[in-house]
Amino acid sequence: MHIISRKTIKDFWEIPQYQDAEEPLKAWFAEASKATWKTPAEVKSQYGSRSIIHNNRFVFNIAGNKYRLVVKIHYNTGVIFIRFIGTHAQYDQIDVEKI
């Protein structure tokens, strides 16, 4: 899968209070980059702790469920768009179906 944009998650872990997200986000990025997901079921089989949201959006728990990563997957093109990365409190402030 091609992920757009790594810079978004890198910018997040470079914030001093979120530096503990660096290694878990790098691990997620490496795994997702190698993936060849074609369906939501394939994502689910690799990441049981993720949540499927309407319109091919997924929420991944990062760093032991400390952070939330929201992505939108375009299966036909093999592209993952990073839509949001933040704490649970920040996640609660967004409309995950519209970001």
PDB file of C-alpha atoms in Angstrom:
ATOM      1  CA  MET A   1       0.000   0.000   0.000  1.00  0.00           C
ATOM      2  CA  HIS A   2       1.128   3.546  -0.673  1.00  0.00           C
ATOM      3  CA  ILE A   3       0.605   5.787   2.363  1.00  0.00           C
ATOM      4  CA  ILE A   4      -0.124   9.498   2.074  1.00  0.00           C
ATOM      5  CA  SER A   5       1.346  11.107   4.077  1.00  0.00           C
ATOM      6  CA  ARG A   6       4.138   9.841   6.279  1.00  0.00           C
ATOM      7  CA  LYS A   7       4.913  13.460   7.124  1.00  0.00           C
ATOM      8  CA  THR A   8       1.621  13.741   9.023  1.00  0.00           C
ATOM      9  CA  ILE A   9       2.506  10.960  11.428  1.00  0.00           C
ATOM     10  CA  LYS A  10       6.146  12.068  11.667  1.00  0.00           C
ATOM     11  CA  ASP A  11       5.046  15.593  12.576  1.00  0.00           C
ATOM     12  CA  PHE A  12       2.897  14.067  15.330  1.00  0.00           C
ATOM     13  CA  TRP A  13       5.659  12.055  16.989  1.00  0.00           C
ATOM     14  CA  GLU A  14       8.025  15.026  16.824  1.00  0.00           C
ATOM     15  CA  ILE A  15       5.780  16.903  19.271  1.00  0.00           C
ATOM     16  CA  PRO A  16       7.590  16.392  22.615  1.00  0.00           C
ATOM     17  CA  GLN A  17       4.592  15.026  24.544  1.00  0.00           C
ATOM     18  CA  TYR A  18       3.880  12.454  21.795  1.00  0.00           C
ATOM     19  CA  GLN A  19       7.400  11.112  21.253  1.00  0.00           C
ATOM     20  CA  ASP A  20       6.326   7.740  22.661  1.00  0.00           C
ATOM     21  CA  ALA A  21       4.229   7.298  19.510  1.00  0.00           C
ATOM     22  CA  GLU A  22       7.282   7.228  17.220  1.00  0.00           C
ATOM     23  CA  GLU A  23       8.140   3.527  17.352  1.00  0.00           C
ATOM     24  CA  PRO A  24       4.520   2.271  17.260  1.00  0.00           C
ATOM     25  CA  LEU A  25       3.746   4.573  14.314  1.00  0.00           C
ATOM     26  CA  LYS A  26       6.890   3.480  12.480  1.00  0.00           C
ATOM     27  CA  ALA A  27       5.865  -0.147  13.034  1.00  0.00           C
ATOM     28  CA  TRP A  28       2.332   0.510  11.744  1.00  0.00           C
ATOM     29  CA  PHE A  29       3.724   2.363   8.722  1.00  0.00           C
ATOM     30  CA  ALA A  30       6.121  -0.476   7.864  1.00  0.00           C
ATOM     31  CA  GLU A  31       3.373  -3.110   8.140  1.00  0.00           C
ATOM     32  CA  ALA A  32       0.793  -1.097   6.206  1.00  0.00           C
ATOM     33  CA  SER A  33       3.325  -0.242   3.480  1.00  0.00           C
ATOM     34  CA  LYS A  34       3.926  -3.943   2.857  1.00  0.00           C
ATOM     35  CA  ALA A  35       0.235  -4.839   2.940  1.00  0.00           C
ATOM     36  CA  THR A  36      -1.831  -5.577  -0.160  1.00  0.00           C
ATOM     37  CA  TRP A  37      -5.273  -5.132   1.341  1.00  0.00           C
ATOM     38  CA  LYS A  38      -8.156  -5.527  -1.089  1.00  0.00           C
ATOM     39  CA  THR A  39     -11.062  -5.683   1.397  1.00  0.00           C
ATOM     40  CA  PRO A  40     -11.943  -4.570   4.936  1.00  0.00           C
ATOM     41  CA  ALA A  41     -11.786  -8.237   5.982  1.00  0.00           C
ATOM     42  CA  GLU A  42      -8.111  -8.354   5.036  1.00  0.00           C
ATOM     43  CA  VAL A  43      -7.409  -5.325   7.235  1.00  0.00           C
ATOM     44  CA  LYS A  44      -9.365  -6.940  10.054  1.00  0.00           C
ATOM     45  CA  SER A  45      -7.401 -10.176   9.780  1.00  0.00           C
ATOM     46  CA  GLN A  46      -4.123  -8.297  10.301  1.00  0.00           C
ATOM     47  CA  TYR A  47      -5.387  -5.775  12.865  1.00  0.00           C
ATOM     48  CA  GLY A  48      -8.061  -7.191  15.121  1.00  0.00           C
ATOM     49  CA  SER A  49      -8.059  -4.077  17.311  1.00  0.00           C
ATOM     50  CA  ARG A  50      -8.997  -1.673  14.560  1.00  0.00           C
ATOM     51  CA  SER A  51     -12.479  -0.253  14.036  1.00  0.00           C
ATOM     52  CA  ILE A  52     -14.188   0.013  10.663  1.00  0.00           C
ATOM     53  CA  ILE A  53     -15.926   3.314  10.103  1.00  0.00           C
ATOM     54  CA  HIS A  54     -18.246   4.188   7.207  1.00  0.00           C
ATOM     55  CA  ASN A  55     -16.722   4.964   3.799  1.00  0.00           C
ATOM     56  CA  ASN A  56     -13.558   2.812   4.071  1.00  0.00           C
ATOM     57  CA  ARG A  57     -12.222   4.641   7.094  1.00  0.00           C
ATOM     58  CA  PHE A  58     -10.442   2.713   9.830  1.00  0.00           C
ATOM     59  CA  VAL A  59      -9.357   3.612  13.331  1.00  0.00           C
ATOM     60  CA  PHE A  60      -6.169   1.974  14.578  1.00  0.00           C
ATOM     61  CA  ASN A  61      -5.120   1.963  18.215  1.00  0.00           C
ATOM     62  CA  ILE A  62      -1.509   3.080  18.542  1.00  0.00           C
ATOM     63  CA  ALA A  63       0.927   2.728  21.464  1.00  0.00           C
ATOM     64  CA  GLY A  64      -1.208   0.432  23.561  1.00  0.00           C
ATOM     65  CA  ASN A  65      -4.406   2.316  22.734  1.00  0.00           C
ATOM     66  CA  LYS A  66      -2.936   5.651  23.844  1.00  0.00           C
ATOM     67  CA  TYR A  67      -3.417   7.253  20.425  1.00  0.00           C
ATOM     68  CA  ARG A  68      -5.855   6.911  17.541  1.00  0.00           C
ATOM     69  CA  LEU A  69      -4.890   6.798  13.885  1.00  0.00           C
ATOM     70  CA  VAL A  70      -7.679   7.317  11.341  1.00  0.00           C
ATOM     71  CA  VAL A  71      -7.048   6.354   7.734  1.00  0.00           C
ATOM     72  CA  LYS A  72      -9.070   6.063   4.568  1.00  0.00           C
ATOM     73  CA  ILE A  73      -8.194   3.170   2.297  1.00  0.00           C
ATOM     74  CA  HIS A  74      -8.698   3.153  -1.457  1.00  0.00           C
ATOM     75  CA  TYR A  75      -8.454  -0.544  -2.250  1.00  0.00           C
ATOM     76  CA  ASN A  76      -8.626  -0.137  -6.021  1.00  0.00           C
ATOM     77  CA  THR A  77      -5.533   2.096  -6.121  1.00  0.00           C
ATOM     78  CA  GLY A  78      -3.701   0.665  -3.107  1.00  0.00           C
ATOM     79  CA  VAL A  79      -3.530   4.028  -1.359  1.00  0.00           C
ATOM     80  CA  ILE A  80      -3.977   4.788   2.337  1.00  0.00           C
ATOM     81  CA  PHE A  81      -4.693   8.392   3.289  1.00  0.00           C
ATOM     82  CA  ILE A  82      -3.813   9.467   6.815  1.00  0.00           C
ATOM     83  CA  ARG A  83      -6.817  11.467   8.013  1.00  0.00           C
ATOM     84  CA  PHE A  84      -6.024  11.970  11.717  1.00  0.00           C
ATOM     85  CA  ILE A  85      -3.559  11.069  14.461  1.00  0.00           C
ATOM     86  CA  GLY A  86      -4.095  12.145  18.048  1.00  0.00           C
ATOM     87  CA  THR A  87      -5.029  11.294  21.587  1.00  0.00           C
ATOM     88  CA  HIS A  88      -8.385   9.825  22.573  1.00  0.00           C
ATOM     89  CA  ALA A  89      -9.502  13.254  23.803  1.00  0.00           C
ATOM     90  CA  GLN A  90      -8.573  14.821  20.457  1.00  0.00           C
ATOM     91  CA  TYR A  91     -10.275  11.965  18.617  1.00  0.00           C
ATOM     92  CA  ASP A  92     -13.474  12.608  20.568  1.00  0.00           C
ATOM     93  CA  GLN A  93     -13.527  16.138  19.121  1.00  0.00           C
ATOM     94  CA  ILE A  94     -13.608  15.098  15.464  1.00  0.00           C
ATOM     95  CA  ASP A  95     -16.255  13.674  13.178  1.00  0.00           C
ATOM     96  CA  VAL A  96     -14.430  10.569  12.024  1.00  0.00           C
ATOM     97  CA  GLU A  97     -16.817  10.052   9.104  1.00  0.00           C
ATOM     98  CA  LYS A  98     -16.078  13.480   7.641  1.00  0.00           C
ATOM     99  CA  ILE A  99     -12.361  14.014   8.107  1.00  0.00           C
TER     100      ILE A  99
END
